[in-house]
Every structure is written in structure tokens, then in C-alpha cells.
DNA sequence: GTAATAGTGTCTTTTAGACAATATTGG
DNA sequence: CCAATATTGTCTAAAAGACACTATTAC
């Protein structure tokens, strides 16, 4: 009865188990635009959505993965090499119709990472590739219900950026206030008032100045780092009270 | 190989599937206190955590449940009889250690319902029972990792109550503004200033007066209902900017 | 009348929005 | 000096906090 898999041997009413997957929406800001990392579905015969673009992800491996988050971290590391990015769960989606192979549930995470060194990671048709996001969507058709999952992740990101310090995770450790403001503007797709932005950032004690400046053909900019790199900061108001 | 369950027959690499469950955190405000509905784990031999209290939930039924949310609604209806409550996903938790029967993932929802007619639903030792919440916890030990799940749901509720109209779903369709304010105060465990509260509620066009008042040994109170019962309203600020 | 709760008004404080003014570098 | 960007300041407006005041009913 159980050879390699004692799957259903514990429960008396041997119930059928849904498929369990994890998908990761990896965001980065490249060239003034929000981008998401997509992979190619394998061309193998028995794989659904052959050759289409999809979110990085796959089945939970009950041998390798201690829990869902480490499963997400594993997939993220495999695709980007980034060691400790910002990672947050968006939610889970499950149902009979989302995967032709049967009832499946996916656990969706989103991650923010600084812009990668090589803009498009080498060859344009490689396995993983950055795609720009234009009004809540990406320019390619996605496998499964991944368009819906992506949209939910974008929504979550936009909402949360209004009142948190999340965009700081889109930057390297050291950044100027203008850099930071720029991340907010790119994600929110709207300009933010400089003076109010700075007041707010300082009031929240979000950043602390370091002993460096960034030079240019102008007045050098003070460099900052996060006061508490691990803790995400919540602002008491959104950036645009009037519009909500 | 597959008798009643063609579980692993689709995937070529016959991977072991985690258990998939749904748990629902059902909140209501009873006697000025936030309560959560808990059930008794069955006393059957092969069930873990026999006779302990737990969140209502159980395995996803791939025959009955079209998707995760309808699975949650089914479990909610079974325990409360409430037809269309407020229901929102909190997140999912999965790992090797949370269920003695093996790698499992649970999808957690939380729900808000008006106070039930009978305060404790009949006999005090019945299958389902309301438990008061005192500082982020309930007074009983819970099965599995349900204490953690409950805490996350409470946290989510409290956070969201700061800037949304969620507490309206803890009331019947018709309510006074004092009723509504009271729901906020109970969930947040802190008094709210009456004048500011009213200004805010009206500014958001959250409620509309109906042609009824509630009489008492005092000036009668205007009754209201939600302007858009389906849509949850986001306030531009939290209730207590200074404290965050 | 009194008790009790409903509802309004007034003043202060905080912080965003708008926008101007000043600061500091490279060339 | 000028161009370019960094940084600060000033004024206004919106909305919450605090608290007092008025309103309307049952008794």
C-alpha cells in the first residue's frame, strides 16, 4: 500500500488531496519602471501551459521544505540568488479549475529586491526574465491564473506602499532620500511632494544618515540607511488622503 | 494503484501531497467583548488533539468545494447558520510540524457576524461555543497551531479596524452611530472620541439614515444602515495616529 | 423638573500640500 | 559665474483630539 509515499495512509476516510504549490511574485524597479520576474514553463510533454510565461513557483516539496515560507525562499533563491529579500505572503488561491491536473491550491508570496546588476539578466529569451508592469498588468499572457495572482500582488504592494516603508527594500542598503522618494513615485505612479515626504520619513525615524554623501554635478546628497532594516514602518496616514 | 483515489496519477514524478485544510476564525461581539467561535475536536481514536478546542475547519473536500472560499463558507454555514457574513482570507500556514498526520497547509479565513440570538448557543458544553478574547488570546488551549492562527486573525482584525468600516459587520443591518462606535471601541479596546468618530463616518459616506429611530429613556437615536453593504470603506487615516 | 443618552460646536494640534527660497557641488 | 540637484522654510488646509454644550425623550 505505501511504497514510497504513505500519503493517504493516516486518515481513515482516505480523502483525495489537492495539489499544493507556492508561487512568488518578485518585484524590482528597473529603469524607472516596476518589473516582475517571470519564468518559462517547461516544454515537457505532460506539463500544462507549455512554453508560456509564469510566476516562479512549483510544488511544495515535503522532503525539502520545512514550511511554506522556506519553500518560497528556496524558489526565490533559485531564480535570483538574492539571499534575504523582503518576503510577504499575499494569500492563497485554490479551486478545481485553476490547474488542468486537478484541484490545486497555491500559496502566493511577493518579494521586493534591489535592481539587479545586469538589467535583463543576459539573453533576452532566457528562462527567467524581467517584465515591466503597465497599469496592473504585464504585457504577456500568463499560465494558470497567474495574471490574477500578479494583479493581487500588485494591488497589495500599491496599497501597502501608501502607508509603509516597503519601497526601501527596492533599494540597496545605502540610498539618498531622493532615491527613496523615487521608489514611492514609481510604484504609486504619481509624484509626491518632496518636503512632506522628508518630514514624514524623519518623523517615523525610518532612516539614519551615514557618514557618506553621493557626489554629482551638483550639491552632494546625504546617504542614509534604514534605522531598523528588519522592521517595516507604518505611517499614520496614507500619502494621499484626499484621493481615497 | 488507484482504487478510489487517482491522487498522484497525473504527475510523472509522483510527488507526495501535503494535507490541505481550511480553518475559519469567526468573530462576534457579545456582551461588550470580542468572542471567537470554537469547536471540540472529535473523540475518535485516530484523531489528533482529541477533545480539545479548535477553530472550526477541516479538510478541503475536492468533491464538494469548488474553491477555498466556498469551502470556508461551507464550514461557516455548518457552524453558525449565517448565510452571507463578512469573510476575508488571513493567509495560509503550512509545514511539516503543524499536524502529526504529516505535512499540512491550512488556509485561514476570518469572519465577522452579528451577535447571535442565544448568547452561548444553548448548552455550555456543546460542540460549538463562543469564547471571549482577552489580550490577543483565548482562555483555552487550542489544538494544532490554532493559537497562532487565532492571534494572526485578531491582529489582522485590529489593524484593519483602525482604518476601515469592518466593525459594521458585527452589527445587524440597522444600527445607531453609538452602536457602531461601540463596536470600534470593543475591538480596539480603547475609547474613541464621539465627535471625531461621527465626522469621519459621515465624511466617508459610510452610512445613511433610515426612517426609524430607537427609543429609550432618553433622546431617541437615529437608526442607520450601510450605504453600500458589500463594499468595505477605507478611511484615509487611522483612528489613533499618535500611538503608532 | 431629572436622568440619560443623542447630537453639535469650538478650539487646538498635527501634518500634508503647495511652492518658494536657500545651499552646495562640478564645470 | 551657471546648471543642477539637495535641503529647508513658510503659509494654508484638512482632519483628529479634547471637551463643552445643547437636544430630546421617559419618567
mmCIF file of C-alpha atoms in Angstrom, chain B residues 56-231:
data_model
loop_
_atom_site.group_PDB
_atom_site.id
_atom_site.type_symbol
_atom_site.label_atom_id
_atom_site.label_comp_id
_atom_site.label_asym_id
_atom_site.label_seq_id
_atom_site.Cartn_x
_atom_site.Cartn_y
_atom_site.Cartn_z
ATOM 1 C CA UNK B 56 -13.903 25.335 13.016
ATOM 2 C CA UNK B 57 -12.399 23.826 9.897
ATOM 3 C CA UNK B 58 -11.207 20.702 8.255
ATOM 4 C CA UNK B 59 -10.017 19.116 5.093
ATOM 5 C CA UNK B 60 -10.734 20.600 1.721
ATOM 6 C CA UNK B 61 -13.250 18.343 0.034
ATOM 7 C CA UNK B 62 -12.293 18.209 -3.626
ATOM 8 C CA UNK B 63 -15.724 16.798 -4.445
ATOM 9 C CA UNK B 64 -17.834 19.365 -2.602
ATOM 10 C CA UNK B 65 -15.706 22.503 -2.648
ATOM 11 C CA UNK B 66 -15.316 24.480 -5.855
ATOM 12 C CA UNK B 67 -12.678 26.688 -4.307
ATOM 13 C CA UNK B 68 -11.157 27.695 -0.977
ATOM 14 C CA UNK B 69 -13.616 30.449 -0.194
ATOM 15 C CA UNK B 70 -16.669 28.292 -0.764
ATOM 16 C CA UNK B 71 -15.037 25.684 1.451
ATOM 17 C CA UNK B 72 -14.730 28.330 4.172
ATOM 18 C CA UNK B 73 -18.315 29.436 3.625
ATOM 19 C CA UNK B 74 -19.497 25.865 3.898
ATOM 20 C CA UNK B 75 -17.772 25.379 7.250
ATOM 21 C CA UNK B 76 -19.075 28.696 8.487
ATOM 22 C CA UNK B 77 -22.626 27.898 7.498
ATOM 23 C CA UNK B 78 -22.399 24.486 9.151
ATOM 24 C CA UNK B 79 -21.413 26.012 12.481
ATOM 25 C CA UNK B 80 -23.378 29.253 12.591
ATOM 26 C CA UNK B 81 -26.134 29.071 10.014
ATOM 27 C CA UNK B 82 -25.223 32.586 8.932
ATOM 28 C CA UNK B 83 -25.778 32.948 5.208
ATOM 29 C CA UNK B 84 -23.642 35.830 3.934
ATOM 30 C CA UNK B 85 -21.236 37.084 6.559
ATOM 31 C CA UNK B 86 -18.155 39.148 6.055
ATOM 32 C CA UNK B 87 -15.393 36.753 5.081
ATOM 33 C CA UNK B 88 -11.777 37.533 4.361
ATOM 34 C CA UNK B 89 -8.671 35.457 3.982
ATOM 35 C CA UNK B 90 -5.996 35.918 6.622
ATOM 36 C CA UNK B 91 -3.342 33.792 4.992
ATOM 37 C CA UNK B 92 -2.044 30.271 4.923
ATOM 38 C CA UNK B 93 0.225 28.338 7.200
ATOM 39 C CA UNK B 94 1.946 25.157 6.189
ATOM 40 C CA UNK B 95 4.771 22.965 7.360
ATOM 41 C CA UNK B 96 5.917 19.580 8.445
ATOM 42 C CA UNK B 97 5.370 20.143 12.137
ATOM 43 C CA UNK B 98 1.877 21.529 12.483
ATOM 44 C CA UNK B 99 -0.111 18.295 12.144
ATOM 45 C CA UNK B 100 1.010 14.912 13.489
ATOM 46 C CA UNK B 101 -0.546 13.275 10.439
ATOM 47 C CA UNK B 102 2.033 14.850 8.154
ATOM 48 C CA UNK B 103 2.978 17.920 6.113
ATOM 49 C CA UNK B 104 -0.100 20.099 6.067
ATOM 50 C CA UNK B 105 -1.164 23.521 4.916
ATOM 51 C CA UNK B 106 -4.182 25.378 6.198
ATOM 52 C CA UNK B 107 -5.946 28.306 4.599
ATOM 53 C CA UNK B 108 -7.236 30.629 7.298
ATOM 54 C CA UNK B 109 -10.243 32.903 6.916
ATOM 55 C CA UNK B 110 -11.808 35.257 9.362
ATOM 56 C CA UNK B 111 -15.426 36.210 9.540
ATOM 57 C CA UNK B 112 -17.475 38.843 11.323
ATOM 58 C CA UNK B 113 -21.057 38.145 12.290
ATOM 59 C CA UNK B 114 -23.636 39.986 14.382
ATOM 60 C CA UNK B 115 -24.133 38.780 17.952
ATOM 61 C CA UNK B 116 -26.125 35.530 17.910
ATOM 62 C CA UNK B 117 -29.604 35.426 19.455
ATOM 63 C CA UNK B 118 -28.786 32.994 22.236
ATOM 64 C CA UNK B 119 -25.634 34.274 23.925
ATOM 65 C CA UNK B 120 -23.840 30.980 24.281
ATOM 66 C CA UNK B 121 -25.839 28.901 21.838
ATOM 67 C CA UNK B 122 -27.581 26.640 24.334
ATOM 68 C CA UNK B 123 -25.702 24.215 26.499
ATOM 69 C CA UNK B 124 -22.331 25.419 27.644
ATOM 70 C CA UNK B 125 -20.562 22.204 26.702
ATOM 71 C CA UNK B 126 -21.977 21.818 23.250
ATOM 72 C CA UNK B 127 -19.866 21.211 20.187
ATOM 73 C CA UNK B 128 -19.625 24.876 19.239
ATOM 74 C CA UNK B 129 -19.177 27.598 21.831
ATOM 75 C CA UNK B 130 -18.276 31.266 21.983
ATOM 76 C CA UNK B 131 -15.085 32.156 23.885
ATOM 77 C CA UNK B 132 -14.161 35.677 24.980
ATOM 78 C CA UNK B 133 -10.862 37.093 23.802
ATOM 79 C CA UNK B 134 -8.595 38.701 26.369
ATOM 80 C CA UNK B 135 -5.487 40.429 25.111
ATOM 81 C CA UNK B 136 -4.854 38.615 21.864
ATOM 82 C CA UNK B 137 -5.716 35.200 23.268
ATOM 83 C CA UNK B 138 -8.473 32.920 24.359
ATOM 84 C CA UNK B 139 -8.601 31.253 27.763
ATOM 85 C CA UNK B 140 -8.324 27.689 26.481
ATOM 86 C CA UNK B 141 -5.502 25.708 24.957
ATOM 87 C CA UNK B 142 -6.119 25.176 21.300
ATOM 88 C CA UNK B 143 -5.377 22.200 19.056
ATOM 89 C CA UNK B 144 -2.633 22.271 16.396
ATOM 90 C CA UNK B 145 -1.148 25.738 15.863
ATOM 91 C CA UNK B 146 -4.564 27.307 16.159
ATOM 92 C CA UNK B 147 -3.457 29.680 18.903
ATOM 93 C CA UNK B 148 -1.035 31.185 16.403
ATOM 94 C CA UNK B 149 -3.665 31.337 13.672
ATOM 95 C CA UNK B 150 -6.119 32.977 16.039
ATOM 96 C CA UNK B 151 -3.559 35.534 17.096
ATOM 97 C CA UNK B 152 -2.851 36.400 13.476
ATOM 98 C CA UNK B 153 -6.560 36.821 12.800
ATOM 99 C CA UNK B 154 -7.012 39.067 15.837
ATOM 100 C CA UNK B 155 -4.026 41.110 14.762
ATOM 101 C CA UNK B 156 -5.427 41.481 11.267
ATOM 102 C CA UNK B 157 -8.821 42.441 12.618
ATOM 103 C CA UNK B 158 -7.417 45.058 14.987
ATOM 104 C CA UNK B 159 -5.137 46.558 12.370
ATOM 105 C CA UNK B 160 -7.853 46.780 9.804
ATOM 106 C CA UNK B 161 -10.430 48.172 12.170
ATOM 107 C CA UNK B 162 -8.176 51.193 12.623
ATOM 108 C CA UNK B 163 -8.813 52.378 9.104
ATOM 109 C CA UNK B 164 -11.822 50.505 7.702
ATOM 110 C CA UNK B 165 -15.539 50.054 8.215
ATOM 111 C CA UNK B 166 -15.204 46.404 9.245
ATOM 112 C CA UNK B 167 -16.959 46.753 12.637
ATOM 113 C CA UNK B 168 -20.194 47.479 10.801
ATOM 114 C CA UNK B 169 -20.363 43.758 10.001
ATOM 115 C CA UNK B 170 -20.524 42.983 13.709
ATOM 116 C CA UNK B 171 -23.916 44.697 13.845
ATOM 117 C CA UNK B 172 -27.343 43.878 12.452
ATOM 118 C CA UNK B 173 -28.468 45.766 9.364
ATOM 119 C CA UNK B 174 -29.933 48.652 11.339
ATOM 120 C CA UNK B 175 -27.880 50.349 13.997
ATOM 121 C CA UNK B 176 -27.229 53.663 15.667
ATOM 122 C CA UNK B 177 -23.991 55.565 15.440
ATOM 123 C CA UNK B 178 -23.353 54.852 19.092
ATOM 124 C CA UNK B 179 -23.733 51.144 18.377
ATOM 125 C CA UNK B 180 -21.163 51.424 15.630
ATOM 126 C CA UNK B 181 -18.755 53.431 17.725
ATOM 127 C CA UNK B 182 -19.109 50.855 20.424
ATOM 128 C CA UNK B 183 -18.024 48.064 18.089
ATOM 129 C CA UNK B 184 -14.863 50.004 17.313
ATOM 130 C CA UNK B 185 -14.186 50.526 20.989
ATOM 131 C CA UNK B 186 -14.674 46.885 21.875
ATOM 132 C CA UNK B 187 -12.384 45.602 19.142
ATOM 133 C CA UNK B 188 -9.719 48.238 19.701
ATOM 134 C CA UNK B 189 -10.074 48.114 23.482
ATOM 135 C CA UNK B 190 -9.813 51.871 23.694
ATOM 136 C CA UNK B 191 -12.297 54.729 23.805
ATOM 137 C CA UNK B 192 -12.905 56.785 20.694
ATOM 138 C CA UNK B 193 -13.891 60.422 20.645
ATOM 139 C CA UNK B 194 -17.540 60.731 19.688
ATOM 140 C CA UNK B 195 -17.377 63.909 17.668
ATOM 141 C CA UNK B 196 -14.385 62.907 15.572
ATOM 142 C CA UNK B 197 -15.928 59.494 15.025
ATOM 143 C CA UNK B 198 -19.128 60.924 13.627
ATOM 144 C CA UNK B 199 -17.385 63.420 11.390
ATOM 145 C CA UNK B 200 -15.347 60.643 9.959
ATOM 146 C CA UNK B 201 -18.184 58.246 9.378
ATOM 147 C CA UNK B 202 -20.221 60.898 7.599
ATOM 148 C CA UNK B 203 -17.276 62.149 5.576
ATOM 149 C CA UNK B 204 -16.743 58.629 4.263
ATOM 150 C CA UNK B 205 -20.435 58.360 3.392
ATOM 151 C CA UNK B 206 -20.359 55.054 5.202
ATOM 152 C CA UNK B 207 -23.939 55.094 6.452
ATOM 153 C CA UNK B 208 -27.298 56.563 5.517
ATOM 154 C CA UNK B 209 -30.141 57.352 7.926
ATOM 155 C CA UNK B 210 -33.299 55.270 7.629
ATOM 156 C CA UNK B 211 -36.782 56.336 8.559
ATOM 157 C CA UNK B 212 -36.621 54.910 12.077
ATOM 158 C CA UNK B 213 -35.328 55.835 15.482
ATOM 159 C CA UNK B 214 -34.561 53.744 18.520
ATOM 160 C CA UNK B 215 -36.453 54.886 21.614
ATOM 161 C CA UNK B 216 -35.273 54.624 25.197
ATOM 162 C CA UNK B 217 -35.353 56.501 28.447
ATOM 163 C CA UNK B 218 -33.656 59.334 26.636
ATOM 164 C CA UNK B 219 -33.493 61.164 23.387
ATOM 165 C CA UNK B 220 -34.195 58.635 20.622
ATOM 166 C CA UNK B 221 -31.282 57.648 18.411
ATOM 167 C CA UNK B 222 -31.357 57.841 14.651
ATOM 168 C CA UNK B 223 -31.024 54.432 13.004
ATOM 169 C CA UNK B 224 -28.695 53.974 10.057
ATOM 170 C CA UNK B 225 -27.735 51.315 7.546
ATOM 171 C CA UNK B 226 -24.641 50.887 5.379
ATOM 172 C CA UNK B 227 -24.721 52.971 2.227
ATOM 173 C CA UNK B 228 -23.079 50.154 0.296
ATOM 174 C CA UNK B 229 -23.383 46.984 2.353
ATOM 175 C CA UNK B 230 -20.995 44.998 0.147
ATOM 176 C CA UNK B 231 -18.156 47.479 -0.081
#
